[in-house]
XYZ file of C-alpha atoms in Angstrom:
760
model
C 2.556 45.530 20.344
C -0.388 43.286 19.121
C 0.747 43.681 15.732
C 4.490 42.786 16.483
C 3.228 39.292 18.260
C 0.724 38.535 15.238
C 3.353 39.326 12.574
C 6.049 37.698 14.291
C 7.635 34.781 12.268
C 6.605 31.876 14.475
C 2.960 32.982 14.920
C 2.236 33.260 10.781
C 3.866 30.134 10.271
C 1.485 28.573 13.211
C -1.494 30.350 11.415
C -0.130 28.942 7.783
C -0.329 25.446 9.027
C -3.408 25.643 10.801
C -4.824 27.435 7.247
C -2.939 25.253 4.668
C -0.681 22.050 6.117
C -3.958 21.056 8.248
C -2.897 16.992 7.547
C 0.924 17.551 8.948
C -0.680 19.327 11.752
C -3.093 16.266 12.351
C -0.276 14.036 12.902
C 0.662 15.970 15.552
C -2.763 15.933 16.861
C -2.822 12.005 16.366
C 0.132 11.875 18.715
C -1.018 14.211 21.386
C -4.018 12.016 21.417
C -2.373 9.168 21.484
C -0.119 10.501 24.728
C -3.251 11.777 26.353
C -4.840 8.275 26.406
C -7.391 9.674 24.367
C -6.860 7.617 21.256
C -5.506 3.811 21.032
C -6.181 2.927 24.689
C -7.998 -0.004 23.940
C -5.189 -1.357 21.835
C -2.673 -0.350 24.392
C -0.966 2.197 21.939
C -0.222 5.233 24.663
C 1.877 2.667 26.753
C 4.242 2.152 23.805
C 5.239 5.977 24.339
C 4.607 6.690 27.575
C 6.293 3.483 28.907
C 8.483 1.847 25.856
C 10.398 -1.130 26.011
C 14.040 -1.874 24.366
C 15.610 -5.224 24.901
C 12.089 -6.525 27.327
C 12.566 -3.482 29.690
C 11.389 0.033 30.065
C 15.005 1.867 30.322
C 16.705 5.149 29.565
C 17.657 3.292 26.360
C 14.273 2.753 25.256
C 13.389 6.333 26.132
C 16.600 7.214 24.127
C 15.670 5.669 21.359
C 12.084 7.142 21.284
C 13.818 10.694 21.682
C 16.009 10.252 18.487
C 12.861 8.867 16.248
C 10.779 12.277 17.729
C 13.530 14.605 16.726
C 13.564 12.819 13.218
C 9.875 13.138 12.850
C 10.177 17.002 14.186
C 13.088 17.751 11.374
C 10.930 15.611 8.585
C 8.168 18.402 9.438
C 10.765 21.127 9.307
C 11.878 20.050 6.200
C 8.325 19.264 4.419
C 6.608 22.616 5.626
C 10.105 24.648 4.430
C 9.926 23.372 0.948
C 6.065 23.741 0.740
C 5.917 27.117 2.329
C 9.625 28.533 2.791
C 9.264 30.698 -0.499
C 6.378 32.728 0.796
C 8.752 34.181 3.059
C 11.269 35.761 0.935
C 13.355 37.213 3.529
C 14.823 33.490 4.836
C 16.926 33.670 1.328
C 19.147 36.540 2.808
C 19.584 35.564 6.424
C 22.169 33.307 7.484
C 21.576 29.574 7.466
C 17.863 30.009 6.510
C 16.801 26.859 6.969
C 17.750 26.589 10.589
C 16.470 29.974 11.050
C 13.370 28.567 9.501
C 13.427 25.703 12.208
C 13.769 27.625 14.956
C 10.897 30.133 13.900
C 8.638 26.760 13.161
C 9.315 24.875 16.509
C 5.720 26.128 17.873
C 4.004 22.907 17.315
C 6.713 20.795 17.978
C 7.613 22.551 21.326
C 3.955 22.316 22.587
C 4.019 18.632 21.832
C 7.429 17.971 23.447
C 6.053 19.754 26.615
C 3.046 17.638 26.623
C 4.566 14.319 26.312
C 7.480 15.007 29.018
C 4.767 15.885 31.394
C 2.482 12.912 30.395
C 5.026 10.376 30.431
C 6.478 11.638 34.012
C 3.107 11.859 35.604
C 2.327 7.828 34.111
C 5.441 6.930 35.305
C 5.010 8.412 38.918
C 1.375 7.483 38.935
C 2.526 3.966 37.935
C 3.307 3.072 41.436
C 6.484 1.529 40.166
C 9.317 4.142 39.559
C 11.377 6.154 42.002
C 11.572 9.951 41.129
C 15.313 9.005 40.446
C 14.337 6.321 37.879
C 12.010 8.852 35.932
C 14.875 11.671 35.898
C 17.280 8.823 34.300
C 14.239 8.286 31.752
C 14.104 11.847 31.089
C 17.885 12.468 30.532
C 17.628 9.279 27.966
C 14.569 11.037 26.008
C 16.720 14.383 26.357
C 19.723 12.808 25.191
C 18.547 11.171 22.035
C 16.588 14.208 21.148
C 19.654 16.070 21.491
C 22.075 13.894 19.891
C 20.088 13.779 16.685
C 19.232 17.432 16.665
C 23.185 17.971 16.588
C 23.949 15.894 14.040
C 21.415 16.909 11.612
C 22.067 20.631 12.264
C 25.620 20.007 11.990
C 24.459 18.437 8.750
C 22.619 21.291 7.547
C 25.211 23.659 8.751
C 27.577 22.591 5.684
C 24.859 21.982 3.054
C 22.349 24.561 3.963
C 23.566 28.334 2.467
C 22.153 31.468 2.419
C 21.852 33.875 -0.677
C 25.044 35.183 -0.711
C 27.136 32.302 -0.443
C 25.246 30.187 -2.813
C 25.840 32.733 -5.255
C 29.420 33.381 -4.757
C 30.976 30.116 -6.011
C 30.597 26.870 -7.546
C 27.540 25.669 -5.724
C 25.377 26.940 -8.556
C 26.800 24.552 -10.780
C 25.555 21.634 -8.501
C 21.935 23.405 -8.225
C 22.078 23.923 -11.868
C 21.954 19.978 -12.231
C 18.917 19.687 -9.693
C 16.706 22.503 -10.657
C 13.082 22.554 -11.421
C 11.262 22.899 -14.932
C 10.989 26.230 -15.975
C 7.604 26.282 -16.216
C 7.469 25.287 -12.081
C 10.006 27.500 -11.492
C 8.003 30.575 -13.164
C 4.565 29.708 -11.349
C 6.896 29.578 -8.033
C 8.022 33.020 -8.616
C 4.919 34.225 -9.207
C 3.091 32.877 -6.187
C 6.048 34.260 -3.936
C 5.620 37.765 -5.429
C 1.639 37.349 -4.454
C 2.352 36.082 -1.290
C 0.766 38.167 1.570
C 2.342 36.705 4.362
C 3.431 39.559 6.515
C 6.516 39.373 8.762
C 7.916 41.975 10.840
C 10.311 40.033 12.840
C 11.941 36.322 13.277
C 13.918 34.418 15.849
C 17.407 34.004 15.100
C 19.508 31.051 16.271
C 20.286 32.837 19.585
C 16.571 33.309 20.256
C 16.715 36.982 19.839
C 14.060 38.908 17.745
C 15.536 40.286 14.643
C 13.784 42.951 11.732
C 12.985 41.519 8.753
C 15.022 43.063 5.996
C 12.980 45.674 3.626
C 15.042 45.659 0.522
C 14.496 42.125 -0.994
C 13.005 43.654 -3.983
C 16.696 44.119 -5.265
C 16.843 40.685 -5.337
C 15.842 38.472 -8.330
C 13.060 35.880 -7.495
C 14.566 33.068 -9.767
C 17.986 33.275 -7.479
C 15.941 33.547 -4.132
C 14.118 30.803 -4.927
C 17.166 28.752 -5.629
C 18.150 28.978 -2.303
C 15.150 27.201 -1.187
C 15.462 24.403 -3.855
C 18.728 23.080 -2.271
C 16.680 21.438 0.189
C 15.164 19.094 -2.009
C 18.392 17.156 -2.182
C 18.563 17.019 1.354
C 15.053 15.760 2.120
C 15.966 12.973 -0.618
C 18.932 11.601 1.130
C 17.163 11.565 4.638
C 13.954 10.220 3.047
C 15.977 7.310 1.326
C 18.157 6.608 4.389
C 14.452 6.701 6.712
C 12.730 4.022 4.068
C 16.246 1.839 4.163
C 16.493 1.972 7.927
C 12.752 0.427 7.886
C 13.720 -2.422 5.314
C 16.514 -3.167 7.349
C 14.989 -3.360 10.412
C 12.454 -5.683 9.092
C 14.734 -7.794 7.611
C 17.176 -8.141 10.414
C 14.069 -7.697 13.231
C 15.055 -11.360 14.666
C 18.258 -9.248 16.020
C 17.383 -8.255 19.388
C 19.400 -5.156 19.505
C 17.746 -4.112 16.129
C 13.957 -4.299 17.632
C 13.516 -0.647 18.387
C 10.431 0.785 20.702
C 7.533 0.369 18.518
C 6.803 3.891 19.349
C 10.152 4.695 17.767
C 9.275 2.567 14.451
C 6.090 4.408 14.551
C 7.159 7.706 14.416
C 9.902 6.862 11.886
C 7.178 5.600 9.632
C 5.405 8.843 10.411
C 8.505 10.824 9.059
C 8.608 9.383 5.764
C 4.795 9.852 5.473
C 5.490 13.570 6.314
C 8.109 13.798 3.987
C 6.068 11.767 1.051
C 3.260 14.375 1.397
C 5.269 17.160 1.174
C 6.994 15.740 -1.938
C 3.568 15.057 -3.400
C 2.309 18.209 -2.783
C 5.228 20.115 -3.728
C 5.907 18.471 -7.211
C 2.246 17.717 -8.347
C 0.756 21.179 -6.535
C -2.869 21.253 -7.594
C -2.853 17.570 -8.825
C -1.768 16.200 -5.798
C -4.887 15.370 -4.546
C -6.405 13.622 -7.777
C -2.750 11.681 -7.787
C -3.328 10.499 -4.719
C -7.107 9.371 -4.913
C -5.658 7.829 -8.084
C -2.968 5.834 -6.340
C -5.492 4.591 -3.660
C -7.711 3.703 -6.091
C -5.044 1.323 -8.087
C -3.700 0.253 -4.694
C -7.119 -0.972 -3.878
C -7.579 -2.397 -7.156
C -4.567 -4.687 -6.869
C -4.164 -4.990 -3.529
C -6.246 -8.673 -3.661
C -3.386 -10.172 -5.993
C -2.411 -13.396 -4.505
C 1.160 -11.932 -3.793
C -0.480 -8.987 -1.520
C -2.679 -11.411 0.115
C -0.698 -14.529 1.038
C -2.194 -16.533 3.801
C -1.380 -15.932 7.431
C -0.628 -19.614 8.098
C -1.230 -21.646 11.393
C 2.030 -22.858 11.737
C 2.532 -26.992 11.986
C -0.369 -27.724 9.391
C 0.469 -29.009 6.244
C -0.431 -26.304 3.301
C 1.107 -28.639 0.516
C -1.655 -31.280 1.130
C -4.611 -31.057 -0.913
C -7.095 -28.468 0.745
C -9.947 -30.034 2.833
C -13.113 -29.320 1.122
C -14.934 -26.605 2.480
C -18.414 -27.215 1.941
C -21.941 -28.000 3.787
C -21.362 -31.447 2.611
C -18.223 -31.981 3.956
C -19.101 -30.700 7.155
C -21.974 -32.786 7.348
C -19.852 -35.742 6.561
C -17.752 -34.656 9.716
C -20.246 -34.900 11.700
C -21.679 -38.302 11.037
C -23.515 -40.546 13.600
C -20.698 -43.130 13.716
C -18.044 -40.367 13.888
C -20.310 -38.422 16.925
C -20.592 -42.055 18.936
C -17.100 -43.174 18.222
C -15.698 -39.612 19.456
C -18.392 -39.533 22.427
C -17.150 -43.650 23.583
C -13.193 -41.840 23.404
C -14.227 -39.410 25.943
C -16.378 -41.565 27.854
C -12.754 -43.714 28.377
C -11.594 -40.218 29.648
C -14.004 -39.737 31.927
C -13.590 -43.310 33.436
C -9.598 -42.483 33.901
C -10.807 -39.405 35.560
C -12.903 -41.525 38.267
C -10.170 -43.773 38.921
C -8.352 -41.094 40.650
C -10.837 -41.178 43.241
C -12.299 -43.530 46.079
C -14.888 -46.278 44.751
C -16.790 -45.638 47.802
C -17.097 -41.876 47.590
C -18.509 -40.049 44.521
C -16.208 -36.907 43.396
C -17.625 -33.627 42.587
C -16.639 -32.849 38.610
C -15.324 -29.442 37.972
C -15.725 -27.428 34.784
C -13.425 -24.347 34.764
C -14.526 -21.465 32.190
C -12.462 -18.269 31.821
C -13.218 -15.247 29.676
C -11.066 -13.344 27.099
C -9.889 -10.045 27.597
C -6.136 -9.836 26.371
C -3.411 -10.036 28.919
C -4.907 -8.922 31.907
C -7.384 -11.881 31.165
C -4.366 -14.234 30.959
C -2.712 -12.866 34.513
C -6.219 -12.545 35.781
C -6.730 -16.308 35.384
C -3.454 -17.451 36.032
C -3.592 -15.612 39.452
C -6.963 -17.322 40.229
C -5.910 -20.691 39.417
C -2.914 -20.250 41.977
C -4.967 -19.404 44.567
C -7.997 -21.612 43.901
C -5.719 -24.501 43.833
C -3.891 -23.402 47.192
C -6.870 -23.017 49.042
C -8.618 -26.325 48.142
C -5.583 -28.087 49.370
C -4.625 -29.413 45.490
C -8.054 -30.380 44.730
C -9.375 -28.384 42.377
C -7.395 -29.420 39.354
C -7.583 -32.839 40.482
C -11.219 -32.860 40.120
C -11.221 -30.482 36.815
C -12.494 -32.293 33.841
C -12.799 -29.481 31.220
C -11.436 -25.990 30.692
C -13.196 -23.881 28.348
C -12.987 -19.979 27.447
C -11.835 -17.387 25.260
C -8.711 -15.444 24.286
C -6.325 -14.221 26.917
C -7.877 -16.221 29.379
C -7.671 -19.576 27.554
C -3.709 -18.898 27.491
C -3.551 -18.190 31.205
C -5.604 -21.371 31.520
C -3.504 -23.389 29.307
C 0.007 -21.960 31.035
C -1.511 -22.849 34.146
C -2.375 -26.336 33.143
C 1.228 -26.999 31.682
C 2.613 -25.985 34.854
C 0.620 -28.277 36.882
C 1.602 -31.155 34.576
C 5.367 -30.109 35.084
C 4.495 -30.457 38.874
C 3.005 -33.536 38.638
C 6.325 -35.032 37.408
C 8.464 -32.882 39.256
C 7.138 -31.626 42.853
C 10.039 -29.324 43.681
C 8.404 -27.235 40.765
C 6.108 -24.709 42.504
C 3.424 -23.527 40.255
C 2.254 -20.857 42.364
C 5.689 -18.956 42.066
C 5.177 -15.439 41.551
C 7.360 -15.607 38.786
C 5.091 -17.096 36.593
C 2.740 -14.120 37.059
C 5.318 -11.877 35.781
C 6.255 -14.207 32.904
C 2.433 -14.656 31.509
C 1.998 -10.500 31.896
C 5.580 -9.665 30.561
C 4.956 -7.391 27.040
C 3.662 -9.017 24.161
C 2.354 -5.711 22.361
C 5.660 -4.122 21.401
C 7.236 -6.633 19.552
C 3.949 -7.210 17.275
C 3.819 -3.473 16.718
C 7.003 -3.354 15.760
C 6.785 -6.220 13.138
C 3.082 -4.696 11.895
C 5.270 -1.305 11.172
C 8.410 -2.643 9.607
C 7.184 -6.011 8.052
C 3.620 -6.572 7.635
C 2.696 -2.811 6.354
C 5.402 -3.644 3.369
C 5.870 -6.773 1.988
C 6.449 -10.241 3.843
C 9.540 -11.924 2.647
C 10.838 -13.702 5.317
C 10.450 -17.229 5.872
C 11.103 -19.808 8.884
C 10.894 -23.591 9.406
C 8.854 -25.531 11.900
C 8.182 -29.025 11.613
C 9.887 -29.457 8.571
C 7.842 -27.067 6.790
C 8.082 -23.237 5.586
C 5.969 -20.494 7.017
C 5.882 -16.636 6.153
C 6.766 -14.670 9.067
C 4.103 -12.147 10.365
C 3.184 -10.147 13.467
C 1.451 -13.718 14.527
C 4.842 -15.260 14.488
C 6.190 -12.397 16.819
C 3.107 -12.916 19.173
C 4.400 -16.580 19.275
C 7.896 -15.961 19.812
C 7.498 -13.361 22.449
C 4.963 -15.563 24.500
C 7.334 -18.564 24.068
C 10.021 -15.986 25.158
C 8.176 -14.915 28.130
C 7.157 -18.366 29.090
C 10.600 -19.890 28.931
C 9.110 -22.257 25.968
C 6.826 -24.617 28.088
C 3.949 -24.350 25.842
C 6.143 -24.827 22.438
C 4.864 -28.239 21.398
C 2.669 -29.666 19.015
C -1.107 -30.106 19.760
C -0.524 -33.857 19.833
C 1.739 -33.567 22.784
C -1.128 -33.230 24.871
C -3.029 -36.388 23.825
C -2.020 -39.071 26.118
C -1.840 -36.503 29.160
C -5.552 -35.714 28.656
C -6.474 -39.407 27.508
C -5.017 -40.415 30.782
C -6.895 -37.891 32.911
C -3.425 -36.552 34.195
C -4.744 -32.825 32.901
C -8.158 -31.609 32.214
C -9.283 -31.345 28.959
C -8.925 -28.053 26.983
C -10.869 -26.945 24.232
C -9.608 -23.822 22.128
C -12.760 -22.673 19.886
C -11.974 -19.514 17.672
C -14.729 -18.261 15.762
C -15.143 -19.107 11.750
C -15.655 -16.013 10.081
C -16.896 -17.652 6.857
C -20.001 -19.048 8.366
C -19.922 -18.358 12.120
C -19.485 -21.809 13.408
C -16.945 -22.490 16.289
C -13.777 -24.454 15.456
C -13.336 -27.073 17.955
C -9.746 -27.780 18.518
C -8.451 -30.487 20.892
C -5.643 -33.198 20.459
C -8.955 -35.670 20.011
C -11.791 -35.611 18.133
C -14.696 -34.170 19.984
C -17.550 -33.820 17.056
C -20.298 -33.915 19.495
C -19.635 -30.698 20.407
C -20.618 -29.294 17.089
C -24.241 -30.839 16.808
C -26.859 -32.074 19.211
C -26.122 -35.658 20.162
C -29.439 -37.048 19.122
C -29.806 -35.077 16.134
C -33.640 -34.964 16.531
C -33.953 -32.395 13.679
C -31.869 -34.736 11.415
C -29.963 -32.506 8.129
C -32.507 -29.411 9.042
C -30.284 -28.816 12.149
C -27.653 -26.514 11.270
C -24.449 -27.450 12.756
C -22.695 -25.071 15.324
C -19.461 -26.227 15.474
C -16.690 -28.031 13.290
C -14.099 -30.463 14.782
C -10.677 -29.580 13.700
C -9.264 -32.991 13.959
C -11.762 -34.664 11.614
C -12.098 -31.658 9.384
C -8.445 -31.377 8.533
C -7.589 -34.856 9.121
C -5.163 -34.810 5.833
C -3.745 -31.549 6.682
C -1.484 -33.076 9.738
C -4.220 -31.280 12.528
C -1.946 -33.426 15.361
C 1.276 -31.197 14.114
C -0.502 -27.960 14.941
C 1.567 -25.911 16.888
C -0.387 -25.545 20.439
C 0.755 -21.636 20.818
C -0.655 -21.316 17.330
C -3.643 -22.740 18.259
C -3.887 -20.541 21.428
C -3.282 -17.782 18.915
C -6.259 -18.553 16.856
C -8.438 -18.206 19.613
C -6.995 -15.037 20.627
C -7.054 -12.905 17.809
C -7.158 -9.646 18.533
C -8.730 -7.358 15.707
C -5.607 -5.486 14.065
C -3.103 -6.890 16.516
C -2.748 -10.354 15.432
C -3.384 -11.291 12.113
C -6.741 -13.769 11.389
C -5.443 -17.175 10.435
C -6.351 -18.740 7.284
C -6.353 -22.742 7.281
C -5.663 -25.087 4.481
C -9.241 -25.501 2.963
C -11.174 -24.753 -0.295
C -12.519 -22.359 -0.014
C -10.116 -21.150 2.554
C -11.265 -20.988 6.069
C -10.678 -18.022 8.216
C -10.739 -17.940 12.148
C -10.646 -15.140 14.733
C -11.010 -14.577 18.483
C -13.251 -16.988 20.244
C -14.486 -14.172 22.518
C -17.159 -13.024 19.598
C -19.038 -16.162 19.802
C -18.800 -16.593 23.582
C -16.416 -14.867 25.404
C -16.725 -16.542 28.854
C -16.566 -20.420 27.593
C -19.906 -21.338 29.426
C -21.656 -22.367 26.468
C -18.980 -24.816 25.725
C -19.127 -26.243 29.303
C -22.605 -26.514 29.250
C -22.937 -28.249 26.090
C -20.037 -30.943 27.371
C -22.144 -31.715 30.526
C -25.471 -32.001 28.585
C -23.821 -34.809 26.050
C -22.553 -36.838 29.264
C -25.057 -35.646 31.503
C -26.283 -39.340 32.121
C -22.430 -40.324 33.220
C -22.113 -37.649 35.189
C -25.214 -38.227 36.928
C -24.349 -41.701 37.858
C -20.803 -41.344 38.696
C -20.350 -38.225 40.483
C -21.632 -36.245 43.270
C -22.816 -33.171 41.200
C -21.144 -30.298 39.130
C -19.016 -27.557 40.283
C -18.609 -24.735 37.253
C -15.955 -22.299 38.154
C -15.954 -19.240 36.453
C -13.287 -16.861 36.237
C -14.608 -13.294 34.452
C -12.260 -10.198 33.645
C -15.494 -7.842 34.010
C -18.114 -6.966 36.470
C -21.048 -9.268 36.241
C -23.103 -6.697 37.937
C -22.052 -3.408 36.744
C -23.512 -0.115 37.962
C -25.950 1.536 35.361
C -24.649 5.145 34.486
C -26.405 8.177 34.139
C -26.363 8.999 30.195
C -25.443 12.546 29.347
C -26.852 14.298 26.501
C -25.240 13.504 23.231
C -23.889 15.572 20.716
C -24.817 15.168 16.842
C -21.638 13.259 16.157
C -22.168 11.289 19.406
C -25.478 10.514 18.092
C -24.203 9.294 14.786
C -21.886 6.641 16.137
C -24.048 5.601 19.118
C -25.831 2.931 17.722
C -22.624 0.827 16.899
C -21.131 1.936 20.328
C -24.246 0.296 21.797
C -23.574 -2.908 20.224
C -19.991 -3.104 21.266
C -20.565 -1.920 24.960
C -23.229 -4.394 25.482
C -22.004 -7.283 23.892
C -20.461 -8.262 27.303
C -24.057 -8.173 28.919
C -25.613 -9.851 26.360
C -23.599 -12.876 26.469
C -24.027 -12.349 30.282
C -27.490 -12.948 30.096
C -27.820 -15.620 27.409
C -25.237 -17.567 29.496
C -27.533 -16.992 32.732
C -30.370 -18.185 30.815
C -28.945 -21.539 29.518
C -27.058 -21.991 33.150
C -30.277 -21.731 34.933
C -31.923 -24.015 32.441
C -29.140 -26.346 32.794
C -29.477 -26.228 36.642
C -33.156 -27.218 36.878
C -32.952 -29.527 34.063
C -30.257 -32.241 35.133
C -30.468 -34.633 38.204
C -27.087 -34.202 39.598
C -26.447 -30.609 41.897
C -24.802 -27.886 39.427
C -22.762 -25.649 41.743
C -21.447 -22.273 40.625
C -18.275 -20.418 42.296
C -17.377 -16.899 40.386
C -14.451 -14.817 40.489
C -14.418 -11.596 38.556
C -11.882 -8.871 37.955
C -13.585 -5.671 39.248
C -12.777 -2.347 39.428
C -15.381 -0.969 41.278
C -14.499 -3.332 43.964
C -10.892 -1.786 43.686
C -12.230 1.817 43.865
C -14.539 1.160 47.034
C -11.550 -0.130 48.821
C -9.741 3.070 48.434
C -12.347 5.181 49.538
C -12.732 6.357 45.906
C -16.459 5.330 45.355
C -18.870 4.788 47.958
C -21.001 1.500 48.761
C -23.818 2.311 46.450
C -21.295 2.423 43.632
C -21.252 6.018 43.254
C -17.952 6.752 41.583
C -15.784 8.990 38.846
C -15.964 7.058 35.450
C -12.599 8.505 34.836
C -10.901 7.005 38.100
C -12.255 3.812 37.223
C -11.219 3.885 33.445
C -7.572 4.650 34.897
C -7.426 1.859 37.309
C -9.002 -0.688 35.206
C -6.379 -2.499 33.130
C -6.477 -2.287 29.282
C -7.372 -4.802 27.083
C -4.524 -5.391 25.327
C -1.066 -7.395 25.106
C 0.470 -5.032 27.382
C 0.248 -4.368 30.957
C 1.674 -1.499 33.065
C 3.497 -2.118 36.714
C -0.031 -0.335 38.321
C -2.220 -2.473 35.959
C -0.601 -5.635 36.779
C -0.811 -4.785 40.454
C -4.612 -3.794 39.900
C -5.214 -7.308 38.628
C -3.397 -9.345 41.473
C -4.918 -7.461 44.033
C -8.401 -8.014 42.889
C -8.092 -11.503 44.211
C -8.275 -10.132 47.555
C -11.577 -8.359 47.194
C -14.513 -9.086 49.399
C -16.338 -10.803 46.256
C -13.301 -12.966 45.410
C -12.590 -13.758 49.111
C -15.772 -15.170 49.672
C -15.300 -17.244 46.629
C -12.103 -18.526 47.796
C -13.952 -19.404 51.180
C -16.500 -21.284 49.389
C -13.840 -23.131 47.316
C -11.840 -23.806 50.840
C -14.958 -25.379 52.523
C -16.267 -26.964 49.259
C -16.522 -30.884 49.425
C -15.215 -32.695 46.546
C -15.679 -35.862 47.564
C -19.105 -37.111 49.087
């Protein structure tokens, strides 16, 4: 009984894959880790599979396309393993439709994955607190329909091209095979290997899913003729591979057409299909030379990858890259921070402060508000917008009126910029209610799928398409896709040049907003504003003279000849929200080329910049205000519980030092900001208050009885409820973020704000 199970064809194929085809099995393992949310969760990759979007919505059509792509990947796996290992099982050559029979018996690994995927996406959808059972059933039918249709068409194709031994050598197919046969040496080698094969098989599943015994009279058939039965599938593989590669290029070239923007999960599996067939082709043709050849190809590609053609810059749209590049030298940096520039910029900002002061009665001193918001992808953008909406409401419209400066990082600054734009529109059109829930839906709409789709069909290949902005041509990349989708989500309200905010900020109609990406070349900040703010880059008094290393570079002064005013505002926001691997680092027109990335690496909370501004203008603030309110919006707990650490495995110990740096970066910045804030509070003559809001899943767990008041909780439950750090939020995550405004901690902050005296 056990021998019959062990030596059945499906089990023998499974053993063979685990013994010989680990790379192909690893692709299935990777997909399994993704759908079980054990890989790529930080970047939101699992949601692309469990909650795929097509035409900006999750629908049966999106699951239909994912079903098609998964079926193609499965068939690529079958074709590759058939060509690599089919000849080891000589009985296949004498059964009807050998390739189809092989697929049926080779389906154990794909079947396990299909079951896992269907279970995972159904559970995910039902747990999402959004979809009804009928909707989930609709999705399941869509997935099953796409899978079934693809298998039907592919098997129909193979039915007419895949012959068994007797049909193949009964007629004119022999002539076609002569044209594509292998070299004599390779053929003879494969014949010898097939004869030595020790893969014992006693029975196999036929197309009716019935077990049949294997023929025992294979010795009467000539080995050369048996192998030709397997070789006929080479042409099929080449045809399908060519079709897939052509499809990827077509999707990349016409990716602006919405109907061709496949779910990113589907694009990913199409690329895996190509990779699978390439692995099979290389292993088949080069055999023992396959590994050295692949290593040599990697070395050669790496050697030529630094060519100008493959390293064309990711541009800041709107800037002039044809002008003479700015000199990026220490002398040039110091030149942009000359004392007269600092004084001039400071005087310009003092005029803005006077305009801000003129909005309030002369006989009362107003509170000046600084808003700081932390990074954290789309969850931070949504959380920031929700907090500012509620804060503006409970303060009876006083908060933004009193706000002078907004600082922050990544998604938080995008949410704040969106709120500021809505506030400005409300000033000219009071009927426009910026507290409308539709704006929460806009800022939280999916932005990840088009980015990953562009990465797969364009950026991983060769970027070749251009677009025109501000009468200048720029290469399209996934940064362009990010901006286009954000524009689409927010109805184009942020699609304007940086200079469009110059007058509103100068007249103090809206708060100043600083975008501060990190310069990867030297660790300084790049201060992006419609007006020069060079005083943010170095101490005002410069008591150390030129021995003081400047902490930042003023964008307006440093790139004065490269049209800084023409910079697309949404590109500036992207510069401060450059999520690793998701959106590319932007290279600016300087020599050597300046490269910037996410603001969160230097100050994820924006507090340092707010305190620096207070320090520069502390005399004016002391004389003209009744103090400062620092409103901080965090997307993480300030007082996180300390977990008990379990003993580490050897592999965990290898990566723990790096993991500790990553995990504690938030804590390190928080502690540094606490020191800076308390020092500022103790040193200034004016009152410095602080009201904090935080997105806390621990509080969320307590309210639902999943954690006690001492904070004991299940870490996995907290991880499930916490919105992921990416540009895609599920319905459950959106609810988690929005509902957090009602936590006791945040309600206390709202009550403080409601009773706060903005005029004294």
